[in-house]
Coordinates of C-alpha atoms and ligand atoms in Angstrom, one line a residue:
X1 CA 22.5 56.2 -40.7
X2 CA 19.5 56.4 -42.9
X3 CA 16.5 56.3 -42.7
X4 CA 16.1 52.6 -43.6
X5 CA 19.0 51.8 -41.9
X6 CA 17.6 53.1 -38.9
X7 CA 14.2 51.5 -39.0
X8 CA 15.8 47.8 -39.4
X9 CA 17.5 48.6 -36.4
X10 CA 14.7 49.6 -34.2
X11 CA 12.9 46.1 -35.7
X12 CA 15.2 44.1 -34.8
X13 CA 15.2 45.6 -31.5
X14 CA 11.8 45.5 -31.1
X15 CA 11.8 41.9 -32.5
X16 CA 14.6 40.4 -29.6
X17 CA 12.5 42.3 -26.8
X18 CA 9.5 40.4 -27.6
X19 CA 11.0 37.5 -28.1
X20 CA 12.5 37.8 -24.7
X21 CA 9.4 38.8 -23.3
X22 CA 7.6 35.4 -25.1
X23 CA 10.3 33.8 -23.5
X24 CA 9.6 35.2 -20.0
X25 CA 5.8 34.7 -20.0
X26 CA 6.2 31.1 -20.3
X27 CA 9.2 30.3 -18.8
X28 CA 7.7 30.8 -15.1
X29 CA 6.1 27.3 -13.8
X30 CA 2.5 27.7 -13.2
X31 CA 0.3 26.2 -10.6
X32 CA -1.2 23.4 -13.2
X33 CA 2.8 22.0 -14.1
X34 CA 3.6 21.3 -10.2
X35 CA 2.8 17.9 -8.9
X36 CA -0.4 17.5 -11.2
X37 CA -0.1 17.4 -14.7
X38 CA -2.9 17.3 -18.0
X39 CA -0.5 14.2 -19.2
X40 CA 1.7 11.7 -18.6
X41 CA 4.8 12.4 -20.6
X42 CA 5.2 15.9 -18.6
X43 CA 4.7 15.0 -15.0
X44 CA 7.2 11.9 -15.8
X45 CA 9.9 14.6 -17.0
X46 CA 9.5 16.6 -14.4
X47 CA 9.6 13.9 -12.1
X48 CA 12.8 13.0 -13.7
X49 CA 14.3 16.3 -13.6
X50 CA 13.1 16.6 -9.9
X51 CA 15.2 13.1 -9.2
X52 CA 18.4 14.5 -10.6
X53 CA 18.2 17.3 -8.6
X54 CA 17.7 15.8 -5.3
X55 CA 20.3 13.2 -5.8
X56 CA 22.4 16.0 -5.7
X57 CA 21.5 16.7 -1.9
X58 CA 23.3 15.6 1.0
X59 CA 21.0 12.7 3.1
X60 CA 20.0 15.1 5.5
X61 CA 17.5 16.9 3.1
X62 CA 15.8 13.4 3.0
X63 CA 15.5 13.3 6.7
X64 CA 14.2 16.7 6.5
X65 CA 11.7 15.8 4.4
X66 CA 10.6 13.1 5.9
X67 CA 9.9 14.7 9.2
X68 CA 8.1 17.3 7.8
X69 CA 5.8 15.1 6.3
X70 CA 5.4 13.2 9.4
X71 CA 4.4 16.8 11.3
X72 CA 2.1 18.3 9.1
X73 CA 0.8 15.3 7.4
X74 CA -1.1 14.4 11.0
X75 CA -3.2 17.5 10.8
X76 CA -4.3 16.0 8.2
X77 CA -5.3 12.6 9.3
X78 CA -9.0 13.2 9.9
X79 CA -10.2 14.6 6.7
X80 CA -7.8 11.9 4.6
X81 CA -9.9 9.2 6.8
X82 CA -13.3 11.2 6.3
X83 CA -12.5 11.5 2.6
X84 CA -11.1 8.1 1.7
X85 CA -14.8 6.7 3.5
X86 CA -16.8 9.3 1.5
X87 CA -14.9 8.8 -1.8
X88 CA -14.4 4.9 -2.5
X89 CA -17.5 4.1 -0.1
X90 CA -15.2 1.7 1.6
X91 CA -13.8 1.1 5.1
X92 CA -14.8 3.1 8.1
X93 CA -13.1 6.4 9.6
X94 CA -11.7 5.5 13.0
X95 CA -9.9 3.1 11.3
X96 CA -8.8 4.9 8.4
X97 CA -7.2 7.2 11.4
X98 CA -5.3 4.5 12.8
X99 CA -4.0 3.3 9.5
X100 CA -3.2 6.6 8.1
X101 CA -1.1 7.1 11.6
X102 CA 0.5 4.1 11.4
X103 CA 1.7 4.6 7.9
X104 CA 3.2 8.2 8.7
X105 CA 4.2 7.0 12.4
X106 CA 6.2 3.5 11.3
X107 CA 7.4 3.6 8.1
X108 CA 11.0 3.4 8.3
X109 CA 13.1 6.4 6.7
X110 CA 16.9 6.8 6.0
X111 CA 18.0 4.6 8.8
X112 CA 16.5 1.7 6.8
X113 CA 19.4 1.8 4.0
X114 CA 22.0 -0.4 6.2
X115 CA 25.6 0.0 4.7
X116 CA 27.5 -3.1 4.6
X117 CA 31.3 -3.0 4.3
X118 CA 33.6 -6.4 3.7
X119 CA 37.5 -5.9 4.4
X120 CA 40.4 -8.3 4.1
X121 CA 44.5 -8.2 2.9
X122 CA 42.9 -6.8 -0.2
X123 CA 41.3 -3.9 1.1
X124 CA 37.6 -3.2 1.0
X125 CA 34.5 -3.2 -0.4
X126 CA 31.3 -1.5 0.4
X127 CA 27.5 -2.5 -0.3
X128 CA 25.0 0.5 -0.5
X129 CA 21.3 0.9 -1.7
X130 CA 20.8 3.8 -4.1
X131 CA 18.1 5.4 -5.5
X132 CA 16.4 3.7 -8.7
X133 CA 15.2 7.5 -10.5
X134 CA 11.7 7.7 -10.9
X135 CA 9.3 5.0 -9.3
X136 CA 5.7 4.0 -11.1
X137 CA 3.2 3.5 -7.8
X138 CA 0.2 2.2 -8.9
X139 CA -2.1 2.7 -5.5
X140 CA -5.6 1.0 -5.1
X141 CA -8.5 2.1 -3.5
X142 CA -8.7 0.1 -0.3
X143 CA -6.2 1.8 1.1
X144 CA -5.6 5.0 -1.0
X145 CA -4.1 7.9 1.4
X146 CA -2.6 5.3 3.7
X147 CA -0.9 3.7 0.5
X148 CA 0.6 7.2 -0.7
X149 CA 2.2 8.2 2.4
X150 CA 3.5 4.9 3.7
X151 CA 5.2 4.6 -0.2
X152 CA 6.0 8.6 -0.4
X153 CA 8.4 8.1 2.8
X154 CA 10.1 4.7 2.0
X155 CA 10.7 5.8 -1.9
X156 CA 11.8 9.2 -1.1
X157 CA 13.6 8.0 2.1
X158 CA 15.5 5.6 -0.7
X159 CA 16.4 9.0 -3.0
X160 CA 13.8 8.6 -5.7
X161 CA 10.9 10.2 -7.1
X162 CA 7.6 9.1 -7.6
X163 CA 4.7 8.8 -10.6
X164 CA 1.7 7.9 -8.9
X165 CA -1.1 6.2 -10.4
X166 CA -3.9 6.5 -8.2
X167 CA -6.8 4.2 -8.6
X168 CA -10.0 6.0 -10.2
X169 CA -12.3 5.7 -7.7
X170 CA -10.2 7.3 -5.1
X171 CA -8.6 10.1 -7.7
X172 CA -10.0 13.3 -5.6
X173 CA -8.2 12.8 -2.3
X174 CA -5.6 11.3 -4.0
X175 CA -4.6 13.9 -6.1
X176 CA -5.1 16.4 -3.3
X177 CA -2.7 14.2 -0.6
X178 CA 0.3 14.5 -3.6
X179 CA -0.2 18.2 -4.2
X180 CA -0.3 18.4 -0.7
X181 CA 3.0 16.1 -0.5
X182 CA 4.6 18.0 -2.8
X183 CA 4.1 21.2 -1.6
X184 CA 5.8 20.0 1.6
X185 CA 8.5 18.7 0.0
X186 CA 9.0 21.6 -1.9
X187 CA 8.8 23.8 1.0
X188 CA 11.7 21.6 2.7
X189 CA 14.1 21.4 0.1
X190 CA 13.0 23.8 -3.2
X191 CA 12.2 20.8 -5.2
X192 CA 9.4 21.1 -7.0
X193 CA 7.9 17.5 -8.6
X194 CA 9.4 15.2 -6.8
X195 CA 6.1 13.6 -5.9
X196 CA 3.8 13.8 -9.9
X197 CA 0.8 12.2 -11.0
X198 CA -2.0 13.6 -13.7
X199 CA -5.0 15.4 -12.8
X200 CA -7.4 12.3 -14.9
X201 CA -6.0 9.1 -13.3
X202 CA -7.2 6.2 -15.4
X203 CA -6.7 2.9 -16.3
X204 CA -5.3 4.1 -19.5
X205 CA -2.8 6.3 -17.9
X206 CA -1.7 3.9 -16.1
X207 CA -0.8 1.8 -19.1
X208 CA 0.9 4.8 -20.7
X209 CA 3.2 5.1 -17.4
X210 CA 4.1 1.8 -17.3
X211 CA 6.1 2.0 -21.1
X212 CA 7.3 5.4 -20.6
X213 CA 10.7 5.1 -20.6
X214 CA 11.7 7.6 -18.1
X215 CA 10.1 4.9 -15.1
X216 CA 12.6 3.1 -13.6
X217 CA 10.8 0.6 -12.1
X218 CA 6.8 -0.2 -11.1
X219 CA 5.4 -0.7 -7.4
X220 CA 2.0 -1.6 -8.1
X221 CA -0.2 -2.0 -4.9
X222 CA -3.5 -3.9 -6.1
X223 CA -5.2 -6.7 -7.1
X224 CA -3.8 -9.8 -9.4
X225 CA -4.8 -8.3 -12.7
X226 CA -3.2 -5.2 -12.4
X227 CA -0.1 -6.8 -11.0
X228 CA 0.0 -9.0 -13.8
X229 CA 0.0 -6.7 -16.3
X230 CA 3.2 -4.6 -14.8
X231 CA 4.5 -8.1 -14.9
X232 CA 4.2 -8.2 -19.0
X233 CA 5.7 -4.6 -18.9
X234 CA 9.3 -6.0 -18.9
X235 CA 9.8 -3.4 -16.6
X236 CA 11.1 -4.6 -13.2
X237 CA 7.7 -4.9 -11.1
X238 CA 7.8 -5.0 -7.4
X239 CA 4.0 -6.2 -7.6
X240 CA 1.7 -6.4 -3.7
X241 CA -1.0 -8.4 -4.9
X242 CA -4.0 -9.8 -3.6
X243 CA -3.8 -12.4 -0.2
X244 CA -6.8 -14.3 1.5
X245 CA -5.3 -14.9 4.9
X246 CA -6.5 -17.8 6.7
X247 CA -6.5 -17.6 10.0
X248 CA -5.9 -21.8 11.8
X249 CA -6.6 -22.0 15.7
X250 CA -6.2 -24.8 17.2
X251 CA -7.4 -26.7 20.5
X252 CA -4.5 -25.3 22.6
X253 CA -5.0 -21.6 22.0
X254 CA -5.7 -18.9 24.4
X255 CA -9.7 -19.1 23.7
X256 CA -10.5 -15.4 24.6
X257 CA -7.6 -13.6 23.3
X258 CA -8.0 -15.8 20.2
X259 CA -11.5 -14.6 20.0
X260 CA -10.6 -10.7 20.8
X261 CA -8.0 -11.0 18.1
X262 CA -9.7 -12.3 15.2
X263 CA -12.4 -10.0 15.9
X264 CA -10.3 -7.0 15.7
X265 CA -8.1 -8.0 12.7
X266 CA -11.2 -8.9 10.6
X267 CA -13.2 -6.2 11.3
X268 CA -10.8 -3.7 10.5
X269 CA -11.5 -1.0 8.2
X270 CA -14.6 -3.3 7.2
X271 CA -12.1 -6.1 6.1
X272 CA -10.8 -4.6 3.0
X273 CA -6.8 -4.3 4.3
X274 CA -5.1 -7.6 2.2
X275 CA -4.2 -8.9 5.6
X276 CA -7.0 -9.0 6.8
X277 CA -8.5 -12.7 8.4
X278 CA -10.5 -13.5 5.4
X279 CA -11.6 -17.3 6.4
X280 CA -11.2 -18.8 10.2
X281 CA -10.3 -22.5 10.6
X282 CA -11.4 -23.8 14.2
X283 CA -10.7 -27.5 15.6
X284 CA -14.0 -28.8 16.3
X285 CA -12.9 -29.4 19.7
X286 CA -12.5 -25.3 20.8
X287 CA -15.2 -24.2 18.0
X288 CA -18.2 -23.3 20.0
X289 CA -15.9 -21.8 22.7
X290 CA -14.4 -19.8 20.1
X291 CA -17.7 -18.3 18.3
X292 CA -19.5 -17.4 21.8
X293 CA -16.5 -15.3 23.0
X294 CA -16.3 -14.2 19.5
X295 CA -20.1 -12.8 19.6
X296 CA -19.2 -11.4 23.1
X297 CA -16.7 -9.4 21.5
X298 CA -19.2 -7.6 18.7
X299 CA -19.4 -10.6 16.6
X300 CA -22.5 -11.9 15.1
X301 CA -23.5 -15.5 13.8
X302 CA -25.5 -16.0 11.3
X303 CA -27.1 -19.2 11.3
X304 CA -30.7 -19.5 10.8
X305 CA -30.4 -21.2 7.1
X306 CA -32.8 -18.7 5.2
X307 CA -30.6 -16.0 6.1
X308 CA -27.2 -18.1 6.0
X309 CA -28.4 -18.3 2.3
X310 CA -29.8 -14.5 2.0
X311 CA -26.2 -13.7 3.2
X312 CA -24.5 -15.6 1.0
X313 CA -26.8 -14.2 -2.0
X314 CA -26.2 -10.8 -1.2
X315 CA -21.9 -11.5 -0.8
X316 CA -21.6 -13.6 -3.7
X317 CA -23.5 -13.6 -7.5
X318 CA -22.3 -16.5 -9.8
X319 CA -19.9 -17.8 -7.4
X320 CA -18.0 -14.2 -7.7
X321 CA -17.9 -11.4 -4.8
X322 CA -20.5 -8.9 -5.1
X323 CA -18.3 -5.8 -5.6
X324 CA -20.5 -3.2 -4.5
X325 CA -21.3 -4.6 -0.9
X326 CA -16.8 -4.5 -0.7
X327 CA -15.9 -2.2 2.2
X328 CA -19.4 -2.2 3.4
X329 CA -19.9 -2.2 7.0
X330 CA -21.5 -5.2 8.9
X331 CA -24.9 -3.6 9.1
X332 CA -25.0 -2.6 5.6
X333 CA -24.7 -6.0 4.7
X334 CA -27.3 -7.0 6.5
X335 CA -29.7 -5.1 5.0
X336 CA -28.5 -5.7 1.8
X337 CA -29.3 -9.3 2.7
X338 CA -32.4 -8.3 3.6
X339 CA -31.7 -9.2 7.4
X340 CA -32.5 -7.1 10.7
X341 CA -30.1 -5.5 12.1
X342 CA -29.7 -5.4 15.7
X343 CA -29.8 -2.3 18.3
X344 CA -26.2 -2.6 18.8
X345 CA -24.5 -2.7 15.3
X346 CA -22.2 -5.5 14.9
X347 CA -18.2 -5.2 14.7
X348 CA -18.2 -8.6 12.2
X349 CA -20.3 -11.6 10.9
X350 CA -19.3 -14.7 10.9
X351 CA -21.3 -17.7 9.1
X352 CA -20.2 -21.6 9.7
X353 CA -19.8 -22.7 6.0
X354 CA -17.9 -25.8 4.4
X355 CA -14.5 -25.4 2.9
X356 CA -15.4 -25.3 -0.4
X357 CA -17.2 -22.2 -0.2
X358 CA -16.5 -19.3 -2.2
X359 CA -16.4 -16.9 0.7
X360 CA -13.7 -19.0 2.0
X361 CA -12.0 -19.6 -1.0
X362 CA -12.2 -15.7 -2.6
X363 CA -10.5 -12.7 -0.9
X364 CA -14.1 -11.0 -0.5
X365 CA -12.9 -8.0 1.5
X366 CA -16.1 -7.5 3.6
X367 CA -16.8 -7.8 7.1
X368 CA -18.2 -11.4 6.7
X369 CA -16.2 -14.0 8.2
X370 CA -16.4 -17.9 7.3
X371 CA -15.7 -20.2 10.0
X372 CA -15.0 -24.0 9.0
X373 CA -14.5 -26.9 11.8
X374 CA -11.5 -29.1 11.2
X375 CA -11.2 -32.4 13.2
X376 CA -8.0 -31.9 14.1
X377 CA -4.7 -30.0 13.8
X378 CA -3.5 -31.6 10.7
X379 CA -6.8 -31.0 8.8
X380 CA -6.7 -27.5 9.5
X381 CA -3.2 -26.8 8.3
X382 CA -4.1 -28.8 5.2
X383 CA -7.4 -26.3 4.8
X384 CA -5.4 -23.2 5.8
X385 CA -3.0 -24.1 2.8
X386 CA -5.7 -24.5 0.7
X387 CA -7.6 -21.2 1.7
X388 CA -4.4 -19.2 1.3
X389 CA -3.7 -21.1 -2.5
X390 CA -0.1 -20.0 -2.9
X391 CA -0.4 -16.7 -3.4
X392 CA 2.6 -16.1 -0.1
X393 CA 0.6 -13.5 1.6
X394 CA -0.4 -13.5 5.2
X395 CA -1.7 -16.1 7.7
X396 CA -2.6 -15.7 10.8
X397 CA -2.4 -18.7 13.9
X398 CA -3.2 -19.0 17.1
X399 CA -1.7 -22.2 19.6
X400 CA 0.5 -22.2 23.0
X401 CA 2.0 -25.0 20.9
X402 CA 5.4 -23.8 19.2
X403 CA 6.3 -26.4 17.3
X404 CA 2.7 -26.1 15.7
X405 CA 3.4 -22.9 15.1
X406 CA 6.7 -23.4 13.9
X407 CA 5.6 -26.0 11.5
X408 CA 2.7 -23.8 9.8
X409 CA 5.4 -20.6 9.5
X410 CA 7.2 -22.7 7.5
X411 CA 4.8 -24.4 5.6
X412 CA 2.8 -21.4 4.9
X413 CA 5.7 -19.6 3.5
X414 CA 3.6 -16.6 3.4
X415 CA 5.3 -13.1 3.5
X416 CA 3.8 -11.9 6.6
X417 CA 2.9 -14.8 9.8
X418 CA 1.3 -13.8 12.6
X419 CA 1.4 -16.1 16.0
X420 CA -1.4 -15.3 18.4
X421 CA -2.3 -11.9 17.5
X422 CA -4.4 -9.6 15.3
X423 CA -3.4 -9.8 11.0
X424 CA -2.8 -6.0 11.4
X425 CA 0.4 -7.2 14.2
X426 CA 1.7 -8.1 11.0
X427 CA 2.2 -4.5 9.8
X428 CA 3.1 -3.3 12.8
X429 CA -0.1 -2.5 14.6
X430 CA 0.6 -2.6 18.2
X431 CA 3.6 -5.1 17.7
X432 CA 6.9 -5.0 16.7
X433 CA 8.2 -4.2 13.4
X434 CA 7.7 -1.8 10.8
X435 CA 4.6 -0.3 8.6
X436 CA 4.4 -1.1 5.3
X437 CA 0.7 -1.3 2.9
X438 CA 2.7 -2.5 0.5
X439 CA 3.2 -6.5 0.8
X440 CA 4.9 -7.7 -2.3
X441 CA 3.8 -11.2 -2.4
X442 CA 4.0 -12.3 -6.2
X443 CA 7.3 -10.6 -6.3
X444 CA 9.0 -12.0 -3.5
X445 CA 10.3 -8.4 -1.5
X446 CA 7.5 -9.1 1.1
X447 CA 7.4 -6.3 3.2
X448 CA 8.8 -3.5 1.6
X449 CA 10.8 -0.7 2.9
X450 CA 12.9 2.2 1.8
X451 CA 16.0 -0.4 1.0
X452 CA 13.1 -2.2 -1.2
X453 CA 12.9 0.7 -3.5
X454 CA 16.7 0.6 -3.9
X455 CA 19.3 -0.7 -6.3
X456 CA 22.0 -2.7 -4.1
X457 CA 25.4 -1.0 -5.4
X458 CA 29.1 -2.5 -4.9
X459 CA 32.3 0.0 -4.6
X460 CA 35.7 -1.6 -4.2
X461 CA 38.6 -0.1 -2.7
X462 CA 41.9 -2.1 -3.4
X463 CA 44.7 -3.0 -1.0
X464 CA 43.8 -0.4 2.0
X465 CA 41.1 0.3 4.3
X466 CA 41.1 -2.9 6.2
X467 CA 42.6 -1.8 10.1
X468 CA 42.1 -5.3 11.6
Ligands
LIG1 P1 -7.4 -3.0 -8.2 O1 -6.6 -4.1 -8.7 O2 -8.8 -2.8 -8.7 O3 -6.6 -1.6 -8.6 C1 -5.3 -1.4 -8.2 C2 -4.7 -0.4 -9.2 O4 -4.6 -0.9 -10.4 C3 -5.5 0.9 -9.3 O5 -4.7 2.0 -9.3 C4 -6.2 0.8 -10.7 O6 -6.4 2.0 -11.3 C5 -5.2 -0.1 -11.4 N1 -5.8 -0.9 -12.4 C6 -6.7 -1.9 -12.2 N2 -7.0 -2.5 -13.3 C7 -6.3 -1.9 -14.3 C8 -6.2 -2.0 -15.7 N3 -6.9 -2.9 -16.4 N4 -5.4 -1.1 -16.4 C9 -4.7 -0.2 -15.7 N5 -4.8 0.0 -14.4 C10 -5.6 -0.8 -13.7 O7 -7.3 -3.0 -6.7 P2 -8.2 -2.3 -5.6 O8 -9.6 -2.7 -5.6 O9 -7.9 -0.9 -5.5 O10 -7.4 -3.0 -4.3 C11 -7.8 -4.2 -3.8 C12 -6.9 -5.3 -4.2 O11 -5.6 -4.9 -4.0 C13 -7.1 -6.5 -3.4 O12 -7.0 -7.6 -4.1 C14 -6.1 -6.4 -2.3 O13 -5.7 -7.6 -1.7 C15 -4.9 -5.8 -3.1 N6 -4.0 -5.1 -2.3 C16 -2.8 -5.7 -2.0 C17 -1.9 -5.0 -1.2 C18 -0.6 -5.6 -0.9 O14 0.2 -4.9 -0.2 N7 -0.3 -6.8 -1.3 C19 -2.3 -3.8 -0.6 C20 -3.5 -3.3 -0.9 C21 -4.4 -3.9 -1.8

C-alpha cells in the first residue's frame, strides 16, 4: 500500500466513525422529546409511534397502568387542586380535591370494554371495542387536572394514546400533570409518549392538531365554540359542550333535602362544573320554604333591589356574563358588586329574578343562583325546557311524585337526569354510577367511558363455536 493508498483508507475510516458517532449523539431521546414537545407534528408522531407499540401489549399492561396512576396520582391531589385555583383563578381547593378524587377513584378502566358474542347453526360472531390510535383531547380550564386524568384512564384504558390540548390559561399544571402521566406510564410499561402535548398550548395549536392527519379522532371538552369548530374538522368529534342545568322542584319535594341539595350542587367548585344547577325553578306554593332552608344551609338572598341590580351589573355587561368574575367565589362577587359581605362567608347566592333573565338563560358559571316562581307543575317543566334550550345536558328535579319525574326524564332528554339529589350525583358523586368530566352532549355519547373512545369491531367465525 502506498502512501496515498493508505491515507484514503484512514479517511474513510475516520469519516464512518464520525458519522457513527453523529449518529449516536442524536439518536438518544432527550428530556425535551418525551411527553412535551416545541411542535405539534413531533409529539403527534411520537404519540403515534407510542400507540403502535402498546397495542402490541397484552391487556394487563393497561390495568397496570391504570393502577399506577390511580396510586401515585393521589399524592398528588393537593397541589393539582392548589394549582388549578392559583392558575385559572377559578373554583376553590377543597373541591378541586374531591373532584380530582373522584376522577382517579371512578373512572371506569378495562372492565368497561364489555365483549358481546352472538352464536347460532352458523357459528359465531363477536363484538369488541378497540382502540381508535391517537385521540385529540382538547381540555378546558374549569376543570383542567380533573379533565386530564378522568380522560388519560378511560382513553388509555380503551388502548389509545393521547394529544392533549390544554386550554391556555391552565397550560402550567397542565403540562406538568402529562409529564407527570407519562413518566408513570412509562415507568409501568417502557412506553415513552403515550400521553403528548406541546410545551406552548394555544389556540393555534390546537387548530394545527385538529388537521394533522395522524389524529384519529377529537374529544373536545369545552365550550360551544370550540366544539363547533372540531365539528367543521370532518374529523369524527366526540364534542362535551356547554349545559345550563335547570334545576325544577315542585310542591311535593322533600323541602330540606331539596334545599341541602341544591346548595351543594351549585356551590361546587364556585359553580363552574357544566352540571352544575345554573337556574332553580320553585312552585310558588314551596318557594319561600325552599329559600329559608336554603339560607340555613349557607345560602344567601339577595333582595334589596339596589343590590339585586348591583349584582346583576357586576355578573352580567350587555346582556353577556362578565368573564372575569367566572369561578369567583360568593364573597368575591359581592364585593365586586360592591356589596358587604357578611362575617360568615356565604356557600351561594341566590337572587329571585324573572324567566327571562340572562342569568337564567346563560350558563354563567358563578356561584349566583336565579330562582324563578312557577304557578304550578306544568309551568315549571315548560320553564325548565326553556332554561336548558336543547342543548341535552343535565337537569336536575326534585318531587316524591314519580310519574312527575318520569315525565320530565323523558321530556328533558338531557344526557345526565338527576331525581332528588345534588347535579354532581350525576357524575357519580356519592351516588351510583361512574365518573366522567366529559359529557358529550352535542354529540350524542353522553357520558363517556373507555368503550366511548373505542371503535365497535365485528369478527365472525363460520359454522362452529356455538355449544348450545
Ligand atoms: P373554552 O371553550 O374556552 O375552551 C375549551 C378548550 O377549547 C380550550 O382547550 C381552549 O384552548 C380551546 N379553544 C377555545 N376556543 C378556541 C379557538 N378559537 N381555537 C382553538 N382552541 C380553542 O372552555 P372553558 O372556559 O375552558 O370551559 C368552560 C366551558 O366548557 C363551559 O361552557 C362548560 O360548560 C364547558 N364544559 C363542558 C364539559 C362537558 O363535559 N360537557 C366539561 C367541562 C366544560
Amino acid at each position: 500500500m502506498n502512501n496515498t493508498e493508505l491515507e484514503t483508507l484512514i479517511r474513510t475510516i475516520l469519516t464512518e466513525k464520525l458519522e457513527n458517532q453523529t449518529e449516536t449523539t442524536t439518536a438518544p431521546v432527550s428530556p425535551n422529546q418525551v411527553a412535551i414537545f416545541a411542535d405539534v407534528d413531533s409529539a403527534i408522531k411520537a404519540a403515534h409511534d407510542a400507540y403502535h407499540r402498546y397495542h402490541e401489549l397484552p391487556l394487563k399492561c393497561r390495568s397496570a397502568i391504570l393502577d399506577t396512576l390511580r396510586r401515585e396520582l393521589d399524592q398528588d391531589i393537593a397541589y393539582l387542586a392548589e394549582e388549578g385555583v392559583r392558575e385559572t383563578g377559578m373554583g376553590n381547593v377543597a373541591h378541586k380535591v374531591l373532584k380530582n378524587r373522584l376522577a382517579l377513584e371512578k373512572t371506569p378502566g378495562i372492565e368497561d370494554l364489555t365483549t358481546t358474542a352472538l352464536t347460532g347453526d352458523d357459528g359465531m360472531v363477536l363484538f369488541e371495542y378497540s382502540p381508535y390510535g391517537v385521540i385529540g383531547s382538547i381540555t378546558p380550564s374549569t376543570n383542567p387536572t380533573e379533565t386530564i386524568i378522568n380522560n388519560s384512564i378511560s382513553m388509555l384504558a380503551a388502548g389509545n394514546a393521547i394529544y392533549f390540548s390544554p386550554h391556555p390559561g391552565a397550560k402550567a399544571l397542565s403540562i406538568w400533570l402529562i409529564k407527570r402521566i407519562e413518566n408513570l406510564i412509562y415507568k409501568t410499561c417502557g412506553i415513552h409518549n403515550l400521553v403528548v402535548t406541546v410545551s406552548q398550548p394555544s389556540f393555534e395549536n390546537t387548530q394545527i392538531m385538529m388537521q394533522h392527519p395522524n389524529i384519529a379522532v377529537l374529544a373536545v371538552t369545552g365550550g360551544p365554540g370550540i366544539v363547533d369548530m372540531a365539528l367543521r374538522s370532518g374529523k369524527k368529534t366526540i364534542g362535551a359542550g356547554a349545559g345550563n342545568p335547570p334545576c325544577l322542584v315542585d310542591e311535593t319535594a322533600e323541602i330540606v333535602k331539596a334545599a341541602q341539595d341544591v346548595v351543594s350542587g351549585a356551590s361546587l367548585d364556585n359553580n363552574i362544573p357544566c352540571i352544575a344547577e345554573k337556574a332553580l325553578i320553585v312552585v310558588e306554593q314551596v318557594a319561600n320554604d325552599l329559600i329559608a332552608q336554603m339560607i340555613d344551609f349557607g345560602a344567601l338572598l339577595i333582595q334589596e333591589p339596589a343590590q339585586v341590580q348591583a349584582l346583576k351589573s357586576a355578573c352580567l355587561s350587555d346582556g353577556k356574563i362578565n368573564k372575569n368574575l367566572i369561578g369567583k367565589s360568593p364573597a368575591a362577587i359581592l364585593e365586586a358588586a360592591g356589596i358587604p359581605v357578611p362575617g360568615k362567608e356565604p356557600k351561594l347566592l341566590i337572587v329571585e329574578t324573572m324567566q327571562d333573565d340572562p342569568l337564567v338563560m346563560h350558563e354563567q358559571l358563578m356561584p349566583v343562583l336565579p330562582v324563578v316562581r312557577v304557578r304550578d307543575f306544568e309551568q315549571g317543566v315548560t320553564v325548565a325546557l326553556e332554561v336548558e334550550g336543547g342543548l341535552h345536558h343535565t337537569a336536575i328535579m326534585h318531587s316524591q311524585n314519580v310519574s312527575r319525574l318520569n315525565k320530565v326524564a323523558q321530556l328533558m332528554q338531557t344526557s345526565i337526569f338527576v331525581k332528588n339529589g345534588p347535579s354532581y350525583a350525576g357524575i357519580g358523586f356519592g351516588a351510583e354510577g361512574f365518573c366522567t368530566f366529559t359529557i358529550a352532549t352535542p354529540t350524542g355519547e353522553g357520558t363517556t367511558s373507555a368503550r366511548t373512545f373505542c371503535r365497535l369491531r365485528r369478527c365472525t367465525l363460520t359454522n362452529g363455536f356455538s355449544i348450545r
